[in-house]
N, CA, C and O atoms as a Tripos MOL2 file, in Angstrom:
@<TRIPOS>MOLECULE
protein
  228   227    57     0     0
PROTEIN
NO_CHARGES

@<TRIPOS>ATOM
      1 N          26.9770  -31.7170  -11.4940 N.3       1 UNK1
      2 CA         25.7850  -31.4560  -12.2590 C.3       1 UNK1
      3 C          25.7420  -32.4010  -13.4630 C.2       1 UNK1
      4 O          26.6660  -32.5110  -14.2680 O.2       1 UNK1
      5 N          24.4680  -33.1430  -13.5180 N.am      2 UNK2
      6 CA         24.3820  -33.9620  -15.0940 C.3       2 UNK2
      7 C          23.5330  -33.2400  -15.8560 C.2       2 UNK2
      8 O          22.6350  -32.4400  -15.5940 O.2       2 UNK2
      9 N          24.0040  -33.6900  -16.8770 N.am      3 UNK3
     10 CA         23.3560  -33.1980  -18.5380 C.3       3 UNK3
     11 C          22.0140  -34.0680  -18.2450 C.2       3 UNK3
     12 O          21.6800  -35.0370  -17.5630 O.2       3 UNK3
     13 N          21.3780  -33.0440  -19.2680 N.am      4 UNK4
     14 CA         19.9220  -33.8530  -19.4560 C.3       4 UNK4
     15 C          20.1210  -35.0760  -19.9400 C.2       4 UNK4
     16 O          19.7000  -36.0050  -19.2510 O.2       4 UNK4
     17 N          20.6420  -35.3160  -20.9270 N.am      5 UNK5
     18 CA         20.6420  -36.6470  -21.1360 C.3       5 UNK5
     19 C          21.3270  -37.5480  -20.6200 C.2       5 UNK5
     20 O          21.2580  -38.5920  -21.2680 O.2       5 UNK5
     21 N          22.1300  -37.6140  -19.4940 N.am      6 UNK6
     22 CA         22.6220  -38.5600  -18.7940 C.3       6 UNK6
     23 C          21.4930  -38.7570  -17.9600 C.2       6 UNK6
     24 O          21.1290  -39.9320  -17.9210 O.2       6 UNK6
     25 N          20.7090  -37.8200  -17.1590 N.am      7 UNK7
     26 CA         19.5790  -37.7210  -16.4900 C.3       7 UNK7
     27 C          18.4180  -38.9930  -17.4400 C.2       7 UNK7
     28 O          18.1080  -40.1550  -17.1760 O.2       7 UNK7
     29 N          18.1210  -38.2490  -18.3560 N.am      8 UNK8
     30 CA         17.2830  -39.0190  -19.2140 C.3       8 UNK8
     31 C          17.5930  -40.4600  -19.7660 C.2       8 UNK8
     32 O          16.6560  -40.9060  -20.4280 O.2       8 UNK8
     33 N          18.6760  -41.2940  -19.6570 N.am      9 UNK9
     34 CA         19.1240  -42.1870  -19.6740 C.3       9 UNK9
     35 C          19.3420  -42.9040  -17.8380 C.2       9 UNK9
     36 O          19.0640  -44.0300  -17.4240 O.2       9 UNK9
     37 N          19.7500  -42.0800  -17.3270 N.am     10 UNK10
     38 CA         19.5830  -42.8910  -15.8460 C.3      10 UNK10
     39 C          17.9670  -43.6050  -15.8700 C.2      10 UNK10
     40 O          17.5200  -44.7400  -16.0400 O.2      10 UNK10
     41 N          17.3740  -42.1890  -15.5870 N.am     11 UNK11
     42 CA         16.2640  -42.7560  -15.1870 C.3      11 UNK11
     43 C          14.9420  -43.2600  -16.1100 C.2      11 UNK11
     44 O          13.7730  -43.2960  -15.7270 O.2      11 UNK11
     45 N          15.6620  -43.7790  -17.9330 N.am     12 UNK12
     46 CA         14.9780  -44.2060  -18.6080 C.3      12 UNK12
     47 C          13.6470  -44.3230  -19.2410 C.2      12 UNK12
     48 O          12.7910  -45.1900  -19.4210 O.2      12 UNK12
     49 N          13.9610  -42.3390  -19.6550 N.am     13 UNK13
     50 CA         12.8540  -41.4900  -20.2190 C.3      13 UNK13
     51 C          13.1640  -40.7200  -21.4600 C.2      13 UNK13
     52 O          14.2640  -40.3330  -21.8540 O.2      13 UNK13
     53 N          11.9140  -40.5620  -22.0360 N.am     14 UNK14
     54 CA         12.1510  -39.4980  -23.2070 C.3      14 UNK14
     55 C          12.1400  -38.2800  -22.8880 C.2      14 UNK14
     56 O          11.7170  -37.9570  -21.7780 O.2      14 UNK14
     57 N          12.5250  -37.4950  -23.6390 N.am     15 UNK15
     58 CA         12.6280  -36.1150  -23.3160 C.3      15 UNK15
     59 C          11.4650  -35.4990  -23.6080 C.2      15 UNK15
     60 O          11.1430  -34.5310  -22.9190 O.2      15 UNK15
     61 N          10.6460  -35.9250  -24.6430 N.am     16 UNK16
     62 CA          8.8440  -35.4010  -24.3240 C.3      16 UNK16
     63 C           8.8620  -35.8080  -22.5880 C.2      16 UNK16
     64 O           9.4610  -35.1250  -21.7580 O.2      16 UNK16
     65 N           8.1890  -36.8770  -22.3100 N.am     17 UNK17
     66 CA          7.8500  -37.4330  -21.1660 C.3      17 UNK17
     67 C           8.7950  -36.4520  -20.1860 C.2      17 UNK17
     68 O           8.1010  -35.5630  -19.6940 O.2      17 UNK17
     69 N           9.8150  -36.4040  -19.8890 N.am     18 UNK18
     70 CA         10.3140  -35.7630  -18.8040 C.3      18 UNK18
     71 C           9.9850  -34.0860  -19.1380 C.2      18 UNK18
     72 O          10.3190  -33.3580  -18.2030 O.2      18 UNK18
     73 N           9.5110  -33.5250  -20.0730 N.am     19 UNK19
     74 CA          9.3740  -32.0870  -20.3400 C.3      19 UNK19
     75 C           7.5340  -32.4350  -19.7870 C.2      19 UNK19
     76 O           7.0590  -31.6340  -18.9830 O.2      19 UNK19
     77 N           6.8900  -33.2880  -20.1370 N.am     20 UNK20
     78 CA          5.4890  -33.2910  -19.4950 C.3      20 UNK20
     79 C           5.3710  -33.2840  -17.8210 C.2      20 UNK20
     80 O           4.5180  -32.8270  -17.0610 O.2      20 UNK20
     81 N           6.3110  -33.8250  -17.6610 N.am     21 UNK21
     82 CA          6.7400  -34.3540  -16.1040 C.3      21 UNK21
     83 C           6.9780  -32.9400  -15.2190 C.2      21 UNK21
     84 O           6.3830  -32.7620  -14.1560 O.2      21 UNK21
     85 N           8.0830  -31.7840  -15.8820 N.am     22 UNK22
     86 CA          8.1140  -31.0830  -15.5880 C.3      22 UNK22
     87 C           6.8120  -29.7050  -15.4560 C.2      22 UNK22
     88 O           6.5660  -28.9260  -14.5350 O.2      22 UNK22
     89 N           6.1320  -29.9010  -16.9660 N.am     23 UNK23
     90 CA          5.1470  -28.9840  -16.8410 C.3      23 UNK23
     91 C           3.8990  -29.6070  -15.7610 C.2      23 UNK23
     92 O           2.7860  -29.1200  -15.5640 O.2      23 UNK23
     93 N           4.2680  -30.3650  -15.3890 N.am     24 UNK24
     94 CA          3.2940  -30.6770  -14.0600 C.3      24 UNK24
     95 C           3.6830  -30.6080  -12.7720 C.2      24 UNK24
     96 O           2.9720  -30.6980  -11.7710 O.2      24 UNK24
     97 N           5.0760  -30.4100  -12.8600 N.am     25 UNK25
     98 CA          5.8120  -29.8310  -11.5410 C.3      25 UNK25
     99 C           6.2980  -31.1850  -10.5800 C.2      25 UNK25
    100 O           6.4960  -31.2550   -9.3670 O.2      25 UNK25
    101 N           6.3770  -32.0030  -11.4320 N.am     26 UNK26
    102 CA          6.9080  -34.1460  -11.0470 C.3      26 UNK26
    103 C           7.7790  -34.1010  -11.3940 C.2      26 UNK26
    104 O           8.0010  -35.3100  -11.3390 O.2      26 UNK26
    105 N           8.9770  -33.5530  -11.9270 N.am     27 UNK27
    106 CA         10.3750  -33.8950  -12.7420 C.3      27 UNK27
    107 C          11.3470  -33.2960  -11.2210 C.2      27 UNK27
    108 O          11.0010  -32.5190  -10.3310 O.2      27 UNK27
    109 N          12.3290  -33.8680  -11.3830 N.am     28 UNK28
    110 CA         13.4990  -33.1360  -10.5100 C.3      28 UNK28
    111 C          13.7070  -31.8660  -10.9460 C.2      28 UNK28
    112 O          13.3830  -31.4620  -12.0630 O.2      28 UNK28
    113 N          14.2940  -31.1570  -10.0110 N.am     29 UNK29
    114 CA         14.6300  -29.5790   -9.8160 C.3      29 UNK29
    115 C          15.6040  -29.3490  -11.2020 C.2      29 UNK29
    116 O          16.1800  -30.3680  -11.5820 O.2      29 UNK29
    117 N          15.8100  -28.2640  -11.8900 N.am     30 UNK30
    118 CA         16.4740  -28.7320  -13.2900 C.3      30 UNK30
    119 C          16.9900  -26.8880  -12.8960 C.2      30 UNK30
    120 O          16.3460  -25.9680  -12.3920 O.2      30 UNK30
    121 N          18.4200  -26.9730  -13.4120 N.am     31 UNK31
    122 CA         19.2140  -25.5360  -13.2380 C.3      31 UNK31
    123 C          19.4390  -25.2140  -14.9170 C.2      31 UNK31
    124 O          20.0740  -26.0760  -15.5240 O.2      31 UNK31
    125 N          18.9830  -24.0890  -15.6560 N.am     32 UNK32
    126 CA         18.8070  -23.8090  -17.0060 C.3      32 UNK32
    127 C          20.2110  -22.6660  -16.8860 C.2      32 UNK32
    128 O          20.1430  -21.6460  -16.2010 O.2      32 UNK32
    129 N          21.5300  -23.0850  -17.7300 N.am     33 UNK33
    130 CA         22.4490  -22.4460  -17.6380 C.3      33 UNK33
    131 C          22.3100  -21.1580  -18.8400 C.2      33 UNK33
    132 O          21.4880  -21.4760  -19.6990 O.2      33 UNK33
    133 N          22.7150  -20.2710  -18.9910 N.am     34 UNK34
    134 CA         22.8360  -18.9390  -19.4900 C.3      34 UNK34
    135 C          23.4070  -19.0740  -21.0880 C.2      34 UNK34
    136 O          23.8660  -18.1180  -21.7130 O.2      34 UNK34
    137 N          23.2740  -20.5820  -21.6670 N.am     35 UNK35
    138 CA         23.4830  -21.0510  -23.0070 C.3      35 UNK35
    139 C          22.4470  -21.7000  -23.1840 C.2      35 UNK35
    140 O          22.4610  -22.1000  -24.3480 O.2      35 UNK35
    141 N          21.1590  -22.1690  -22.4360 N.am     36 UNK36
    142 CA         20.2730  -23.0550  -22.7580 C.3      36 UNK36
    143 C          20.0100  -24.4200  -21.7500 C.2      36 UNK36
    144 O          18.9900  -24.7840  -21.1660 O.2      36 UNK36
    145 N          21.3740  -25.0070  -21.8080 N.am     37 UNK37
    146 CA         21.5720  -26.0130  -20.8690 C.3      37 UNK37
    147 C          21.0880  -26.3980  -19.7750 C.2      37 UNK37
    148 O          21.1840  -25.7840  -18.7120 O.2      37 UNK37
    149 N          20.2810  -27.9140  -20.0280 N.am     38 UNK38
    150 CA         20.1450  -27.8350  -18.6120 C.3      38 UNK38
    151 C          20.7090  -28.7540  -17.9380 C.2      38 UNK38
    152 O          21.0990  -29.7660  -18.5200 O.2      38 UNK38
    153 N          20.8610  -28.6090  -16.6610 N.am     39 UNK39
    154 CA         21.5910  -29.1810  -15.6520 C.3      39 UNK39
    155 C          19.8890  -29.6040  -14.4080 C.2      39 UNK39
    156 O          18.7810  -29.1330  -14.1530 O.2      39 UNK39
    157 N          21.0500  -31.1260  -13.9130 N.am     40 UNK40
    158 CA         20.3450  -31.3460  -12.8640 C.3      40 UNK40
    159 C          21.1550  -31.7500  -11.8720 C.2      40 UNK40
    160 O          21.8580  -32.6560  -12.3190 O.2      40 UNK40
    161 N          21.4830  -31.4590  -10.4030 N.am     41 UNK41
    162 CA         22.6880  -31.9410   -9.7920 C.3      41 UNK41
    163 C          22.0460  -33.1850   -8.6520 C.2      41 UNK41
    164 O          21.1330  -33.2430   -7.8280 O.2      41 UNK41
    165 N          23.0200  -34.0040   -9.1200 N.am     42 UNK42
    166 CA         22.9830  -35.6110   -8.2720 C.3      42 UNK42
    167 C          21.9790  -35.6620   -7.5280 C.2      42 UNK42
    168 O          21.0180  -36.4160   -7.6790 O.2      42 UNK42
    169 N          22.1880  -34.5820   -6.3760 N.am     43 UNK43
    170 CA         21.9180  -34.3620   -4.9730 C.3      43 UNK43
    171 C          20.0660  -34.1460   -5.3810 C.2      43 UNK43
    172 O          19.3640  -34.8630   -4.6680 O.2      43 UNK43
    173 N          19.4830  -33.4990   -6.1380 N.am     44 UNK44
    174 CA         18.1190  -33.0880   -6.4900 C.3      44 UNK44
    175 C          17.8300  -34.5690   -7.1210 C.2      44 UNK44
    176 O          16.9700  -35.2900   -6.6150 O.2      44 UNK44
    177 N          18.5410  -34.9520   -8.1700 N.am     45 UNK45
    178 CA         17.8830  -36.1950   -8.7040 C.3      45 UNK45
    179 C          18.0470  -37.2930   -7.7650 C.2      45 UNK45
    180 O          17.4010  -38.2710   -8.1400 O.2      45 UNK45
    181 N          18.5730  -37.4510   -6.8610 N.am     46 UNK46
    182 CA         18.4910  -38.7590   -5.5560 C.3      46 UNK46
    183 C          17.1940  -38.3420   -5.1970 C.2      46 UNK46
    184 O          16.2300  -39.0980   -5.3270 O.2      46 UNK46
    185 N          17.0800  -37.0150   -4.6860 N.am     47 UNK47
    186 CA         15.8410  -36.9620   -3.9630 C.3      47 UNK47
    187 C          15.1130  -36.9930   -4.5630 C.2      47 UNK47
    188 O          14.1220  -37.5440   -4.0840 O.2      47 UNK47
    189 N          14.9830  -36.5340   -5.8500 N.am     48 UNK48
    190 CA         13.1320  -37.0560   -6.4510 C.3      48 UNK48
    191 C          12.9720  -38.3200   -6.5640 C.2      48 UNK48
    192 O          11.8230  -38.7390   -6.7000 O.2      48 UNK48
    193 N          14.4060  -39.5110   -6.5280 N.am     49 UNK49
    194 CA         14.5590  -40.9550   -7.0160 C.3      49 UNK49
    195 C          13.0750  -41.4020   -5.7870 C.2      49 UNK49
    196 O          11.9950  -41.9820   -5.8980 O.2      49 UNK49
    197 N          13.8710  -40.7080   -4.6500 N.am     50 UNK50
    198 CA         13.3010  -41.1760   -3.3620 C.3      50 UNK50
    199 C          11.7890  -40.6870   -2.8610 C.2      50 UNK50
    200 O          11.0790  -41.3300   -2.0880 O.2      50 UNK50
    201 N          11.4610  -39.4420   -3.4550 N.am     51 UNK51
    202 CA         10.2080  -39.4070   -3.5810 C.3      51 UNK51
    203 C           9.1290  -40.4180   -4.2350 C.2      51 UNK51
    204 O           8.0390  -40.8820   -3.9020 O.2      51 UNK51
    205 N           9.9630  -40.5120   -5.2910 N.am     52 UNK52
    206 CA          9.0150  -41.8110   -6.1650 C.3      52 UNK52
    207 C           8.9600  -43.1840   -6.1320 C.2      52 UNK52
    208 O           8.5460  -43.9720   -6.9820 O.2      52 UNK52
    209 N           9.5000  -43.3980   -4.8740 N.am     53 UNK53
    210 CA          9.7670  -44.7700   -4.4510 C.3      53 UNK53
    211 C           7.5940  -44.6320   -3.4510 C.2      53 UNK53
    212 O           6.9570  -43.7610   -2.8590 O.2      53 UNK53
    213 N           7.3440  -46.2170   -3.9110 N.am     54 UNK54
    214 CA          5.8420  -46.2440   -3.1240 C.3      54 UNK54
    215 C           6.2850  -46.5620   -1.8020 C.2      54 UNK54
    216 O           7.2330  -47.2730   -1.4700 O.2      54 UNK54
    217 N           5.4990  -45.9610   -1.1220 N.am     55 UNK55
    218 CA          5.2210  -46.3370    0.3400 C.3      55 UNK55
    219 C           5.1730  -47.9720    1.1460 C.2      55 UNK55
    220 O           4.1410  -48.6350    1.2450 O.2      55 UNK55
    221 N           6.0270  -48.2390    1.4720 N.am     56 UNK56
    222 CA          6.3270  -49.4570    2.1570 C.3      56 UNK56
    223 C           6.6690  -50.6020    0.8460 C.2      56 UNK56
    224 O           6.1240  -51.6960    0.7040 O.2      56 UNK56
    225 N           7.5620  -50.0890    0.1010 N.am     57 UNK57
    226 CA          8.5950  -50.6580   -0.9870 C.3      57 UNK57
    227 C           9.5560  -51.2680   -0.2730 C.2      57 UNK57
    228 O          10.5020  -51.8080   -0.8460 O.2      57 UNK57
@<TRIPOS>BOND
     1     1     2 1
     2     2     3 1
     3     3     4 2
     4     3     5 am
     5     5     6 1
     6     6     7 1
     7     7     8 2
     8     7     9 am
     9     9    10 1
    10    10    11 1
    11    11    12 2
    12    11    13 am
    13    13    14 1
    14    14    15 1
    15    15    16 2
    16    15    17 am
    17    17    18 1
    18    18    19 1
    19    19    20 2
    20    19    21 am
    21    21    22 1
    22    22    23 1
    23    23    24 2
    24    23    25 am
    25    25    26 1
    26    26    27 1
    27    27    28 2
    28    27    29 am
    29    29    30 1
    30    30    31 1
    31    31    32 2
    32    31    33 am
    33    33    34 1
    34    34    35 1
    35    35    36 2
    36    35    37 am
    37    37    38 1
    38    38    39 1
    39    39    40 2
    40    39    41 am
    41    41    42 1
    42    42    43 1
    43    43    44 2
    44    43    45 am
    45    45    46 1
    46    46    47 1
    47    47    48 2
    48    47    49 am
    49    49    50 1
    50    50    51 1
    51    51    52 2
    52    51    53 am
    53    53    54 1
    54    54    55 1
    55    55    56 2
    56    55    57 am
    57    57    58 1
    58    58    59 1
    59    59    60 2
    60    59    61 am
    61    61    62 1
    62    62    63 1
    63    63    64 2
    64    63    65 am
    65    65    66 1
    66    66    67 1
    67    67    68 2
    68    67    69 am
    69    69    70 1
    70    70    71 1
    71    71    72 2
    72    71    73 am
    73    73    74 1
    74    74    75 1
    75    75    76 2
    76    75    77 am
    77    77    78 1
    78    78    79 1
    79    79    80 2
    80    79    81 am
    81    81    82 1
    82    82    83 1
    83    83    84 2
    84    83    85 am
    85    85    86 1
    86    86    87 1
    87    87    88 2
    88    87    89 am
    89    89    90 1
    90    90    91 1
    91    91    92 2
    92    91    93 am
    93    93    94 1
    94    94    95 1
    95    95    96 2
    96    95    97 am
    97    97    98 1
    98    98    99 1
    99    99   100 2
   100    99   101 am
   101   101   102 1
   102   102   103 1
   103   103   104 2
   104   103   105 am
   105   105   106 1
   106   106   107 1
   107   107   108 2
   108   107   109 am
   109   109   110 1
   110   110   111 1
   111   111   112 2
   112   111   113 am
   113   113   114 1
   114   114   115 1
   115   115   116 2
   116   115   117 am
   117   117   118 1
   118   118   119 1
   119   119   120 2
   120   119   121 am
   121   121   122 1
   122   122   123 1
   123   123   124 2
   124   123   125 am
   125   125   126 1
   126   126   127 1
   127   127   128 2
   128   127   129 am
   129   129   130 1
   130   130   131 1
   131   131   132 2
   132   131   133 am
   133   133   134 1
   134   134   135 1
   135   135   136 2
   136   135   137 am
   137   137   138 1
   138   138   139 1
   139   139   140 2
   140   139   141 am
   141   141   142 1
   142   142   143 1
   143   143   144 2
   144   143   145 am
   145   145   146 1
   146   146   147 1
   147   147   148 2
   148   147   149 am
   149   149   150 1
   150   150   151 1
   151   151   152 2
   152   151   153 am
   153   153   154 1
   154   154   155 1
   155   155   156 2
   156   155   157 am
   157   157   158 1
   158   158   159 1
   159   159   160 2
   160   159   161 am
   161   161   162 1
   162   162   163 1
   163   163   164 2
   164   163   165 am
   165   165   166 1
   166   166   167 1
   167   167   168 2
   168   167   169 am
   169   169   170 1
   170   170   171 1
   171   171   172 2
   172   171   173 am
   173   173   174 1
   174   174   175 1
   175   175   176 2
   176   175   177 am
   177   177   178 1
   178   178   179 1
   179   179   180 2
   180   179   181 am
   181   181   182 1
   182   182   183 1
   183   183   184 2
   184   183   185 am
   185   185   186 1
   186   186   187 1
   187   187   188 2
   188   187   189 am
   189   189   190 1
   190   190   191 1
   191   191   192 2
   192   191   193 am
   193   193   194 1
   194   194   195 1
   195   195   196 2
   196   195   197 am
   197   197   198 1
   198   198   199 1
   199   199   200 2
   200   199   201 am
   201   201   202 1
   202   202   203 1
   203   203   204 2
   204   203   205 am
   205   205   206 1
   206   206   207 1
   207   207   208 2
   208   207   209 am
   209   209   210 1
   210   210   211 1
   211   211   212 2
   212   211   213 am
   213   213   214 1
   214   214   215 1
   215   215   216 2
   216   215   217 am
   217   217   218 1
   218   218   219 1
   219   219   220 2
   220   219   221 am
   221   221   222 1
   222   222   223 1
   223   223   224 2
   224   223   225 am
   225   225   226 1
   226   226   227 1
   227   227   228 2
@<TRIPOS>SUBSTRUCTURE
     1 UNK1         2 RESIDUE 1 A UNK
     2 UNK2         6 RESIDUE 1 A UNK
     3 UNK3        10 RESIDUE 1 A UNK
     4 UNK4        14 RESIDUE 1 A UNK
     5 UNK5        18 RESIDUE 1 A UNK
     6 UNK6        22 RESIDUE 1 A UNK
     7 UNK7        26 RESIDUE 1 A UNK
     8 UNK8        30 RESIDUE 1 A UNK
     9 UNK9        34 RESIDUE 1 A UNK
    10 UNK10       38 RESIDUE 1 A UNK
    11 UNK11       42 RESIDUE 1 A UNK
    12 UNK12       46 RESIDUE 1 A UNK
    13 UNK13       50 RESIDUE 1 A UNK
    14 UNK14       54 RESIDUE 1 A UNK
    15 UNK15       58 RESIDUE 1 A UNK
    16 UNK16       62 RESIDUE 1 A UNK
    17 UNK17       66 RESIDUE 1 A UNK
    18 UNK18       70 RESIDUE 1 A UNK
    19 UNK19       74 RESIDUE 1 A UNK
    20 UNK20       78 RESIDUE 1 A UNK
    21 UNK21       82 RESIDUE 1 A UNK
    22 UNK22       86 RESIDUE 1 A UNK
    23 UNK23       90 RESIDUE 1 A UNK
    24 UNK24       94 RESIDUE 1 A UNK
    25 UNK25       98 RESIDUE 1 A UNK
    26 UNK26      102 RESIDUE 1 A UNK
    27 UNK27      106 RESIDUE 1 A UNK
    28 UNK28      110 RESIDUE 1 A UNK
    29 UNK29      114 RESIDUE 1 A UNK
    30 UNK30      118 RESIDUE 1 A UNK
    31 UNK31      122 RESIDUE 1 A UNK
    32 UNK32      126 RESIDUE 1 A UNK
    33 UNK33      130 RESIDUE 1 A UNK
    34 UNK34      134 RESIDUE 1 A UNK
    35 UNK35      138 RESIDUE 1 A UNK
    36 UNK36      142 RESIDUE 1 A UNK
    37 UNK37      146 RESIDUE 1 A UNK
    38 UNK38      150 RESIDUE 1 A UNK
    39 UNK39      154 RESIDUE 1 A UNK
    40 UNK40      158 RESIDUE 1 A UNK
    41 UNK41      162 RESIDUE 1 A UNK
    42 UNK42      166 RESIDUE 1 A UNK
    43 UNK43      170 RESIDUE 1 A UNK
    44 UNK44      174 RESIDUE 1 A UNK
    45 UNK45      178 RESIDUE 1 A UNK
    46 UNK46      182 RESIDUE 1 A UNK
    47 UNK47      186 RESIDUE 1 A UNK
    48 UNK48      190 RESIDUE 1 A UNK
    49 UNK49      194 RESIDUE 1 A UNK
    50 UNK50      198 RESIDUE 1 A UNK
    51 UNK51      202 RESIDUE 1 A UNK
    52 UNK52      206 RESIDUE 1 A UNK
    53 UNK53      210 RESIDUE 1 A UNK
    54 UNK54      214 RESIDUE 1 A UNK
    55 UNK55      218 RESIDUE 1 A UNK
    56 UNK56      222 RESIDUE 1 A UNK
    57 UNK57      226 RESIDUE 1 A UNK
């Protein structure tokens, strides 16, 4: 599982922008731990990588 901000540094965003991303339901799957934390694991952020790749890239 990565921290938001390793997330937010991979894929070279602000944390407004990726919280807008989410309230539109476009951000990767995000796991909110029982301190606040959020988590996103590898496996969810590959696949949204690959969603957002255009069509015949």
């Amino acid at each position: 599982m990565l921290k938001l901000p390793e997330v937010l540094d991979e894929i070279r965003m602000s944390r407004a922008a990726f919280d807008r991303m989410r309230a539109r339901g476009q951000a990767p799957r995000i796991h909110k731990l029982p301190n606040g934390q959020i988590r996103v694991s590898r496996a969810d952020l590959d696949a949204w990588w690959e969603s957002c790749e255009e069509p015949g890239a």
